[in-house]
Amino acid sequence: MSRPRDTRQKDLLRPALDQIIDLKHPLVVLAGKIDWSFLEQRLGGVYKGGPGQPPLPVRLMAGLLILKHMHSLSDEVLTARWAENPYFQFFCGEEVFRHDLPFDRSSLSRWRQRMGEERLAALIQESLRVAQATGALSTKDLARVAVDTTVQPKAIAHPTDARLTHKAIEKLVGFAKDNGITLRQSYLRVAKKAAIMVGRYTHAHQHKRANRQLKFLRTRLGRLIRDINRKIAAKGAEAPDLLARYGPLRDLAIKISMQTQRQRGQKVYSLHAPEVECIGKGKARAPYEFGCKVSVAVPITKPKGGLFVLHAQALHGNPFDGHTLAKAVADIKANTGRNP
């Protein structure tokens, strides 16, 4: 495992942060209550050895994530405020005040993606432990809880068969170009024109013409898949590595080429977010929402420290709400040590 880089150090020419801030400030007190070694043990195990820049300290990234949700800040605002707030820097483990940023805004997104759902659950466990230790969350607040599911919308374009097929063609051509695969034909120009014509014909209610252009797109997509399969098979020793990188994209492209508009069951609605599902909410303004179903549990009472999330989990496959209750109760017990 590669050791996270730690640029935090004392500077003899500058006073330490604990000498210029109020040690009774809520963030300072909270930083002393959190078990940072527990978070480093749970979250630091994701890093693996190998070439590249060492990762950022776990306390820095975990502290940023806690501050982000405590103050409801976006990544951009959090980055700007961290550079001007000594209490934010002390909470994240800095020794002296820094005018430069040791991280980039995109580091937050990459860190969240790398952690995954299971490791980020450790933050919920530690926050609830600190809340109970400080009296912000009492035992009576955990006796009765409210569990509900909702949809977490994803930032995707409205899915259409023509748009998805055209995007799959572009992705396959880009993969071939990046990996030195010479294609027989890319079909980029004719595929773009066909995708445009599908929209025009559909708008004009000329569905037969639109279906012909859609069939044209799917035919070209199938040709690209077969062409890349042949070229990778001819690579010899390089074939296994190429096939490992090409496999997920190929599977998505095959699903897109075979799925239909009125097909029931699992479908692909986005290439960059294949986990997206179509969920019917029954809303008049939006009958269907594209995203992932999530389960959330909160106390029914009003805790002294504000609203606390006792359980949060993504539910893949759009399960029935009643079937998710047992897992939610078990997760609440694991996070709080109490059986609601």
mmCIF file of C-alpha atoms in Angstrom:
data_model
loop_
_atom_site.group_PDB
_atom_site.id
_atom_site.type_symbol
_atom_site.label_atom_id
_atom_site.label_comp_id
_atom_site.label_asym_id
_atom_site.label_seq_id
_atom_site.Cartn_x
_atom_site.Cartn_y
_atom_site.Cartn_z
ATOM 1 C CA MET A 1 0.000 0.000 0.000
ATOM 2 C CA SER A 2 1.384 3.394 -0.947
ATOM 3 C CA ARG A 3 1.641 5.746 2.013
ATOM 4 C CA PRO A 4 -0.430 8.965 1.718
ATOM 5 C CA ARG A 5 1.681 12.048 1.236
ATOM 6 C CA ASP A 6 1.622 14.381 4.225
ATOM 7 C CA THR A 7 2.869 17.934 3.679
ATOM 8 C CA ARG A 8 1.567 19.154 7.042
ATOM 9 C CA GLN A 9 4.470 20.344 9.166
ATOM 10 C CA LYS A 10 5.375 23.073 11.607
ATOM 11 C CA ASP A 11 7.071 26.229 10.378
ATOM 12 C CA LEU A 12 9.443 28.079 12.717
ATOM 13 C CA LEU A 13 8.766 31.358 10.903
ATOM 14 C CA ARG A 14 4.973 31.152 11.265
ATOM 15 C CA PRO A 15 2.863 30.629 14.398
ATOM 16 C CA ALA A 16 1.026 27.359 14.811
ATOM 17 C CA LEU A 17 -2.719 27.328 14.190
ATOM 18 C CA ASP A 18 -3.515 26.348 17.779
ATOM 19 C CA GLN A 19 -1.827 29.603 18.933
ATOM 20 C CA ILE A 20 -3.925 31.964 16.799
ATOM 21 C CA ILE A 21 -7.395 30.397 16.988
ATOM 22 C CA ASP A 22 -9.960 30.013 19.745
ATOM 23 C CA LEU A 23 -9.524 26.531 21.174
ATOM 24 C CA LYS A 24 -13.162 26.616 22.377
ATOM 25 C CA HIS A 25 -14.476 26.985 18.842
ATOM 26 C CA PRO A 26 -16.999 24.216 17.951
ATOM 27 C CA LEU A 27 -14.840 22.923 15.080
ATOM 28 C CA VAL A 28 -11.792 22.693 17.345
ATOM 29 C CA VAL A 29 -13.768 20.815 19.988
ATOM 30 C CA LEU A 30 -15.265 18.510 17.337
ATOM 31 C CA ALA A 31 -11.823 17.770 15.877
ATOM 32 C CA GLY A 32 -10.708 16.537 19.305
ATOM 33 C CA LYS A 33 -13.737 14.256 19.645
ATOM 34 C CA ILE A 34 -13.392 12.470 16.289
ATOM 35 C CA ASP A 35 -11.348 9.276 16.220
ATOM 36 C CA TRP A 36 -9.190 10.078 13.177
ATOM 37 C CA SER A 37 -7.170 6.877 13.547
ATOM 38 C CA PHE A 38 -10.394 4.862 13.101
ATOM 39 C CA LEU A 39 -11.165 6.729 9.876
ATOM 40 C CA GLU A 40 -7.608 6.270 8.600
ATOM 41 C CA GLN A 41 -7.855 2.546 9.283
ATOM 42 C CA ARG A 42 -11.229 2.183 7.532
ATOM 43 C CA LEU A 43 -10.643 4.577 4.634
ATOM 44 C CA GLY A 44 -6.908 4.317 4.071
ATOM 45 C CA GLY A 45 -6.992 0.648 3.035
ATOM 46 C CA VAL A 46 -8.293 1.527 -0.425
ATOM 47 C CA TYR A 47 -4.884 2.789 -1.579
ATOM 48 C CA LYS A 48 -2.650 0.336 -3.399
ATOM 49 C CA GLY A 49 1.026 0.430 -4.141
ATOM 50 C CA GLY A 50 2.260 1.343 -7.588
ATOM 51 C CA PRO A 51 3.576 4.211 -9.683
ATOM 52 C CA GLY A 52 2.001 7.629 -9.455
ATOM 53 C CA GLN A 53 1.609 10.475 -7.009
ATOM 54 C CA PRO A 54 1.008 9.427 -3.373
ATOM 55 C CA PRO A 55 -2.568 9.997 -2.185
ATOM 56 C CA LEU A 56 -3.660 12.876 0.020
ATOM 57 C CA PRO A 57 -3.927 12.334 3.808
ATOM 58 C CA VAL A 58 -7.107 10.595 4.906
ATOM 59 C CA ARG A 59 -7.788 13.184 7.631
ATOM 60 C CA LEU A 60 -7.656 15.992 5.077
ATOM 61 C CA MET A 61 -10.126 14.340 2.688
ATOM 62 C CA ALA A 62 -12.419 13.022 5.454
ATOM 63 C CA GLY A 63 -12.412 16.432 7.139
ATOM 64 C CA LEU A 64 -13.309 18.143 3.878
ATOM 65 C CA LEU A 65 -16.204 15.759 3.337
ATOM 66 C CA ILE A 66 -17.507 16.364 6.878
ATOM 67 C CA LEU A 67 -17.264 20.155 6.448
ATOM 68 C CA LYS A 68 -18.991 19.949 3.079
ATOM 69 C CA HIS A 69 -22.089 18.285 4.536
ATOM 70 C CA MET A 70 -22.062 20.228 7.826
ATOM 71 C CA HIS A 71 -22.326 23.559 6.001
ATOM 72 C CA SER A 72 -24.090 22.336 2.798
ATOM 73 C CA LEU A 73 -21.302 23.598 0.535
ATOM 74 C CA SER A 74 -20.473 22.719 -3.030
ATOM 75 C CA ASP A 75 -16.979 21.478 -3.880
ATOM 76 C CA GLU A 76 -16.060 24.867 -5.386
ATOM 77 C CA VAL A 77 -17.263 26.903 -2.394
ATOM 78 C CA LEU A 78 -15.643 24.468 0.060
ATOM 79 C CA THR A 79 -12.306 24.781 -1.750
ATOM 80 C CA ALA A 80 -12.455 28.594 -1.664
ATOM 81 C CA ARG A 81 -13.525 28.747 1.984
ATOM 82 C CA TRP A 82 -10.851 26.282 3.129
ATOM 83 C CA ALA A 83 -8.112 28.596 1.854
ATOM 84 C CA GLU A 84 -9.356 31.520 3.979
ATOM 85 C CA ASN A 85 -10.656 29.798 7.134
ATOM 86 C CA PRO A 86 -8.080 28.763 9.773
ATOM 87 C CA TYR A 87 -10.666 26.667 11.629
ATOM 88 C CA PHE A 88 -11.343 24.602 8.500
ATOM 89 C CA GLN A 89 -7.617 24.014 8.108
ATOM 90 C CA PHE A 90 -7.151 23.052 11.767
ATOM 91 C CA PHE A 91 -10.095 20.646 11.522
ATOM 92 C CA CYS A 92 -8.398 18.959 8.554
ATOM 93 C CA GLY A 93 -5.123 18.524 10.457
ATOM 94 C CA GLU A 94 -2.977 21.438 9.292
ATOM 95 C CA GLU A 95 -0.220 22.656 11.611
ATOM 96 C CA VAL A 96 0.155 26.238 10.283
ATOM 97 C CA PHE A 97 -2.087 28.437 8.180
ATOM 98 C CA ARG A 98 -1.673 27.763 4.464
ATOM 99 C CA HIS A 99 -2.351 30.213 1.664
ATOM 100 C CA ASP A 100 -2.029 27.524 -1.010
ATOM 101 C CA LEU A 101 -4.292 24.534 -1.528
ATOM 102 C CA PRO A 102 -2.746 21.070 -1.063
ATOM 103 C CA PHE A 103 -5.600 19.567 -3.085
ATOM 104 C CA ASP A 104 -7.633 20.247 -6.212
ATOM 105 C CA ARG A 105 -11.413 20.531 -6.485
ATOM 106 C CA SER A 106 -11.499 17.387 -8.608
ATOM 107 C CA SER A 107 -9.653 15.537 -5.826
ATOM 108 C CA LEU A 108 -12.892 15.510 -3.826
ATOM 109 C CA SER A 109 -14.839 13.809 -6.620
ATOM 110 C CA ARG A 110 -12.104 11.247 -7.258
ATOM 111 C CA TRP A 111 -11.782 10.504 -3.528
ATOM 112 C CA ARG A 112 -15.525 9.885 -3.154
ATOM 113 C CA GLN A 113 -15.550 7.573 -6.166
ATOM 114 C CA ARG A 114 -12.541 5.672 -4.865
ATOM 115 C CA MET A 115 -13.992 5.176 -1.392
ATOM 116 C CA GLY A 116 -17.269 3.597 -2.448
ATOM 117 C CA GLU A 117 -20.422 3.120 -0.397
ATOM 118 C CA GLU A 118 -19.065 0.729 2.257
ATOM 119 C CA ARG A 119 -16.087 2.844 3.297
ATOM 120 C CA LEU A 120 -18.038 6.094 3.358
ATOM 121 C CA ALA A 121 -20.457 4.410 5.782
ATOM 122 C CA ALA A 122 -17.614 4.637 8.314
ATOM 123 C CA LEU A 123 -18.095 8.420 8.329
ATOM 124 C CA ILE A 124 -21.737 7.938 9.313
ATOM 125 C CA GLN A 125 -20.742 5.557 12.108
ATOM 126 C CA GLU A 126 -18.119 7.934 13.490
ATOM 127 C CA SER A 127 -20.395 10.990 13.271
ATOM 128 C CA LEU A 128 -23.145 9.152 15.190
ATOM 129 C CA ARG A 129 -20.640 7.978 17.824
ATOM 130 C CA VAL A 130 -19.415 11.533 18.377
ATOM 131 C CA ALA A 131 -23.016 12.824 18.489
ATOM 132 C CA GLN A 132 -23.932 10.332 21.218
ATOM 133 C CA ALA A 133 -20.732 11.035 23.162
ATOM 134 C CA THR A 134 -21.350 14.796 23.176
ATOM 135 C CA GLY A 135 -25.071 14.575 23.921
ATOM 136 C CA ALA A 136 -26.166 15.936 20.555
ATOM 137 C CA LEU A 137 -27.981 12.641 19.930
ATOM 138 C CA SER A 138 -29.595 10.914 22.905
ATOM 139 C CA THR A 139 -30.793 7.344 23.349
ATOM 140 C CA LYS A 140 -34.454 8.326 23.149
ATOM 141 C CA ASP A 141 -33.831 9.773 19.679
ATOM 142 C CA LEU A 142 -32.874 6.287 18.465
ATOM 143 C CA ALA A 143 -35.955 4.527 19.842
ATOM 144 C CA ARG A 144 -38.197 5.430 16.903
ATOM 145 C CA VAL A 145 -36.987 6.250 13.404
ATOM 146 C CA ALA A 146 -38.538 7.078 10.045
ATOM 147 C CA VAL A 147 -37.347 5.068 7.047
ATOM 148 C CA ASP A 148 -38.178 6.127 3.500
ATOM 149 C CA THR A 149 -36.899 5.698 -0.039
ATOM 150 C CA THR A 150 -36.458 8.331 -2.696
ATOM 151 C CA VAL A 151 -34.795 8.815 -6.068
ATOM 152 C CA GLN A 152 -31.371 10.383 -6.408
ATOM 153 C CA PRO A 153 -31.490 11.930 -9.908
ATOM 154 C CA LYS A 154 -28.471 11.592 -12.158
ATOM 155 C CA ALA A 155 -27.184 14.295 -14.490
ATOM 156 C CA ILE A 156 -27.935 12.515 -17.763
ATOM 157 C CA ALA A 157 -29.632 13.613 -20.965
ATOM 158 C CA HIS A 158 -33.120 12.259 -21.665
ATOM 159 C CA PRO A 159 -32.405 8.804 -23.120
ATOM 160 C CA THR A 160 -33.429 8.023 -26.689
ATOM 161 C CA ASP A 161 -32.402 5.008 -28.761
ATOM 162 C CA ALA A 162 -30.836 7.198 -31.475
ATOM 163 C CA ARG A 163 -28.821 9.305 -29.020
ATOM 164 C CA LEU A 164 -27.545 6.260 -27.114
ATOM 165 C CA THR A 165 -26.609 4.380 -30.306
ATOM 166 C CA HIS A 166 -24.763 7.419 -31.687
ATOM 167 C CA LYS A 167 -22.939 7.908 -28.366
ATOM 168 C CA ALA A 168 -21.929 4.217 -28.349
ATOM 169 C CA ILE A 169 -20.465 4.599 -31.850
ATOM 170 C CA GLU A 170 -18.452 7.626 -30.720
ATOM 171 C CA LYS A 171 -17.180 5.791 -27.644
ATOM 172 C CA LEU A 172 -16.108 2.742 -29.658
ATOM 173 C CA VAL A 173 -14.284 4.860 -32.221
ATOM 174 C CA GLY A 174 -12.558 6.789 -29.432
ATOM 175 C CA PHE A 175 -11.483 3.534 -27.761
ATOM 176 C CA ALA A 176 -10.062 2.236 -31.041
ATOM 177 C CA LYS A 177 -8.146 5.478 -31.625
ATOM 178 C CA ASP A 178 -6.693 5.559 -28.092
ATOM 179 C CA ASN A 179 -5.487 1.939 -28.340
ATOM 180 C CA GLY A 180 -4.027 2.052 -31.860
ATOM 181 C CA ILE A 181 -6.739 -0.045 -33.533
ATOM 182 C CA THR A 182 -7.207 0.812 -37.204
ATOM 183 C CA LEU A 183 -10.869 0.553 -38.113
ATOM 184 C CA ARG A 184 -12.221 -0.431 -41.473
ATOM 185 C CA GLN A 185 -14.583 2.556 -41.269
ATOM 186 C CA SER A 186 -15.556 4.807 -38.353
ATOM 187 C CA TYR A 187 -19.064 5.795 -39.517
ATOM 188 C CA LEU A 188 -18.821 8.982 -37.465
ATOM 189 C CA ARG A 189 -20.056 11.322 -40.199
ATOM 190 C CA VAL A 190 -22.960 9.184 -41.415
ATOM 191 C CA ALA A 191 -23.938 8.226 -37.842
ATOM 192 C CA LYS A 192 -24.197 11.861 -36.789
ATOM 193 C CA LYS A 193 -26.394 12.661 -39.782
ATOM 194 C CA ALA A 194 -28.614 9.631 -39.090
ATOM 195 C CA ALA A 195 -29.045 10.627 -35.436
ATOM 196 C CA ILE A 196 -30.108 14.118 -36.479
ATOM 197 C CA MET A 197 -32.588 12.764 -39.000
ATOM 198 C CA VAL A 198 -34.171 10.461 -36.408
ATOM 199 C CA GLY A 199 -35.026 13.530 -34.351
ATOM 200 C CA ARG A 200 -36.378 15.424 -37.325
ATOM 201 C CA TYR A 201 -38.520 12.558 -38.607
ATOM 202 C CA THR A 202 -39.863 11.849 -35.119
ATOM 203 C CA HIS A 203 -40.796 15.511 -34.660
ATOM 204 C CA ALA A 204 -42.650 15.386 -37.983
ATOM 205 C CA HIS A 205 -44.444 12.144 -36.953
ATOM 206 C CA GLN A 206 -42.773 10.281 -39.833
ATOM 207 C CA HIS A 207 -42.041 7.213 -37.751
ATOM 208 C CA LYS A 208 -41.267 4.816 -40.596
ATOM 209 C CA ARG A 209 -38.482 7.067 -41.840
ATOM 210 C CA ALA A 210 -37.222 7.540 -38.261
ATOM 211 C CA ASN A 211 -37.149 3.769 -37.731
ATOM 212 C CA ARG A 212 -35.145 3.301 -40.935
ATOM 213 C CA GLN A 213 -32.507 5.761 -39.728
ATOM 214 C CA LEU A 214 -32.451 4.093 -36.330
ATOM 215 C CA LYS A 215 -31.927 0.704 -37.964
ATOM 216 C CA PHE A 216 -29.093 2.272 -39.984
ATOM 217 C CA LEU A 217 -27.438 3.405 -36.712
ATOM 218 C CA ARG A 218 -27.789 -0.004 -35.078
ATOM 219 C CA THR A 219 -26.353 -1.746 -38.135
ATOM 220 C CA ARG A 220 -23.274 0.501 -38.073
ATOM 221 C CA LEU A 221 -22.882 -0.064 -34.355
ATOM 222 C CA GLY A 222 -22.902 -3.819 -34.880
ATOM 223 C CA ARG A 223 -20.291 -3.513 -37.640
ATOM 224 C CA LEU A 224 -18.021 -1.506 -35.335
ATOM 225 C CA ILE A 225 -18.310 -4.078 -32.550
ATOM 226 C CA ARG A 226 -17.429 -6.954 -34.886
ATOM 227 C CA ASP A 227 -14.578 -4.989 -36.475
ATOM 228 C CA ILE A 228 -12.979 -4.198 -33.113
ATOM 229 C CA ASN A 229 -13.439 -7.811 -31.993
ATOM 230 C CA ARG A 230 -11.500 -9.033 -35.035
ATOM 231 C CA LYS A 231 -8.726 -6.460 -34.614
ATOM 232 C CA ILE A 232 -8.255 -7.271 -30.916
ATOM 233 C CA ALA A 233 -8.169 -11.018 -31.616
ATOM 234 C CA ALA A 234 -5.370 -10.379 -34.134
ATOM 235 C CA LYS A 235 -3.235 -8.509 -31.581
ATOM 236 C CA GLY A 236 -1.797 -11.713 -30.122
ATOM 237 C CA ALA A 237 -0.088 -11.117 -26.787
ATOM 238 C CA GLU A 238 -1.771 -7.723 -26.329
ATOM 239 C CA ALA A 239 -5.262 -9.188 -26.776
ATOM 240 C CA PRO A 240 -6.007 -10.065 -23.085
ATOM 241 C CA ASP A 241 -5.182 -6.555 -21.814
ATOM 242 C CA LEU A 242 -7.148 -4.888 -24.593
ATOM 243 C CA LEU A 243 -10.070 -7.224 -24.093
ATOM 244 C CA ALA A 244 -10.187 -6.456 -20.367
ATOM 245 C CA ARG A 245 -10.489 -2.727 -21.094
ATOM 246 C CA TYR A 246 -12.824 -3.221 -24.039
ATOM 247 C CA GLY A 247 -15.194 -5.729 -22.384
ATOM 248 C CA PRO A 248 -17.384 -3.348 -20.291
ATOM 249 C CA LEU A 249 -17.819 -0.889 -23.184
ATOM 250 C CA ARG A 250 -18.604 -3.711 -25.621
ATOM 251 C CA ASP A 251 -21.239 -5.184 -23.298
ATOM 252 C CA LEU A 252 -22.954 -1.809 -22.966
ATOM 253 C CA ALA A 253 -22.864 -1.265 -26.724
ATOM 254 C CA ILE A 254 -24.419 -4.702 -27.355
ATOM 255 C CA LYS A 255 -27.219 -3.961 -24.886
ATOM 256 C CA ILE A 256 -27.909 -0.622 -26.556
ATOM 257 C CA SER A 257 -28.002 -2.185 -30.014
ATOM 258 C CA MET A 258 -30.549 -4.806 -28.914
ATOM 259 C CA GLN A 259 -32.849 -2.886 -26.544
ATOM 260 C CA THR A 260 -36.097 -1.301 -27.740
ATOM 261 C CA GLN A 261 -38.158 1.624 -26.528
ATOM 262 C CA ARG A 262 -40.984 -0.390 -24.965
ATOM 263 C CA GLN A 263 -38.785 -3.163 -23.608
ATOM 264 C CA ARG A 264 -39.423 -4.120 -19.994
ATOM 265 C CA GLY A 265 -36.702 -4.947 -17.490
ATOM 266 C CA GLN A 266 -33.158 -3.660 -17.139
ATOM 267 C CA LYS A 267 -32.057 -1.179 -19.800
ATOM 268 C CA VAL A 268 -29.103 1.108 -20.434
ATOM 269 C CA TYR A 269 -30.036 4.783 -20.143
ATOM 270 C CA SER A 270 -26.570 6.306 -20.090
ATOM 271 C CA LEU A 271 -23.108 5.169 -21.132
ATOM 272 C CA HIS A 272 -21.219 7.185 -18.530
ATOM 273 C CA ALA A 273 -23.639 6.112 -15.762
ATOM 274 C CA PRO A 274 -24.906 2.621 -16.632
ATOM 275 C CA GLU A 275 -26.281 2.166 -13.105
ATOM 276 C CA VAL A 276 -29.086 4.655 -13.845
ATOM 277 C CA GLU A 277 -32.605 3.235 -13.714
ATOM 278 C CA CYS A 278 -36.005 4.553 -14.793
ATOM 279 C CA ILE A 279 -38.196 4.864 -11.691
ATOM 280 C CA GLY A 280 -41.866 5.798 -11.814
ATOM 281 C CA LYS A 281 -42.760 8.176 -8.968
ATOM 282 C CA GLY A 282 -46.326 9.043 -10.024
ATOM 283 C CA LYS A 283 -45.646 12.784 -10.082
ATOM 284 C CA ALA A 284 -47.788 14.847 -12.442
ATOM 285 C CA ARG A 285 -44.865 17.021 -13.551
ATOM 286 C CA ALA A 286 -42.394 14.124 -13.849
ATOM 287 C CA PRO A 287 -43.972 10.650 -14.117
ATOM 288 C CA TYR A 288 -40.536 9.056 -14.466
ATOM 289 C CA GLU A 289 -37.190 9.943 -12.962
ATOM 290 C CA PHE A 290 -33.783 8.679 -14.050
ATOM 291 C CA GLY A 291 -31.403 7.890 -11.227
ATOM 292 C CA CYS A 292 -30.886 5.456 -8.355
ATOM 293 C CA LYS A 293 -33.240 4.610 -5.514
ATOM 294 C CA VAL A 294 -31.809 5.331 -2.071
ATOM 295 C CA SER A 295 -33.008 4.400 1.411
ATOM 296 C CA VAL A 296 -32.686 6.982 4.211
ATOM 297 C CA ALA A 297 -33.497 6.773 7.929
ATOM 298 C CA VAL A 298 -33.736 9.689 10.394
ATOM 299 C CA PRO A 299 -35.012 10.041 13.988
ATOM 300 C CA ILE A 300 -38.677 10.938 14.447
ATOM 301 C CA THR A 301 -37.805 13.260 17.327
ATOM 302 C CA LYS A 302 -35.765 16.450 17.061
ATOM 303 C CA PRO A 303 -32.269 15.725 18.421
ATOM 304 C CA LYS A 304 -30.437 18.452 20.289
ATOM 305 C CA GLY A 305 -27.689 18.604 17.682
ATOM 306 C CA GLY A 306 -30.017 18.828 14.669
ATOM 307 C CA LEU A 307 -31.049 16.278 12.081
ATOM 308 C CA PHE A 308 -28.906 13.118 11.853
ATOM 309 C CA VAL A 309 -28.905 10.518 9.102
ATOM 310 C CA LEU A 310 -28.882 7.096 10.732
ATOM 311 C CA HIS A 311 -28.828 5.057 7.529
ATOM 312 C CA ALA A 312 -28.231 5.778 3.859
ATOM 313 C CA GLN A 313 -27.884 3.139 1.166
ATOM 314 C CA ALA A 314 -28.210 2.963 -2.611
ATOM 315 C CA LEU A 315 -30.736 0.367 -3.785
ATOM 316 C CA HIS A 316 -29.954 -1.112 -7.173
ATOM 317 C CA GLY A 317 -32.579 -2.941 -9.191
ATOM 318 C CA ASN A 318 -35.477 -0.711 -8.051
ATOM 319 C CA PRO A 319 -36.680 -3.076 -5.268
ATOM 320 C CA PHE A 320 -40.064 -2.837 -3.575
ATOM 321 C CA ASP A 321 -39.897 -0.479 -0.595
ATOM 322 C CA GLY A 322 -41.236 -3.051 1.857
ATOM 323 C CA HIS A 323 -38.427 -5.456 1.001
ATOM 324 C CA THR A 324 -35.753 -2.915 2.002
ATOM 325 C CA LEU A 325 -36.916 -2.365 5.585
ATOM 326 C CA ALA A 326 -35.085 -5.327 7.151
ATOM 327 C CA LYS A 327 -31.723 -4.231 5.717
ATOM 328 C CA ALA A 328 -32.330 -0.647 6.851
ATOM 329 C CA VAL A 329 -33.076 -1.720 10.441
ATOM 330 C CA ALA A 330 -29.951 -3.921 10.526
ATOM 331 C CA ASP A 331 -27.850 -1.038 9.179
ATOM 332 C CA ILE A 332 -29.223 1.371 11.797
ATOM 333 C CA LYS A 333 -28.307 -1.112 14.535
ATOM 334 C CA ALA A 334 -24.789 -1.475 13.138
ATOM 335 C CA ASN A 335 -24.295 2.320 12.920
ATOM 336 C CA THR A 336 -25.749 3.287 16.303
ATOM 337 C CA GLY A 337 -25.551 0.130 18.431
ATOM 338 C CA ARG A 338 -29.274 0.485 19.169
ATOM 339 C CA ASN A 339 -32.191 -1.570 17.892
ATOM 340 C CA PRO A 340 -34.928 0.886 16.796
#
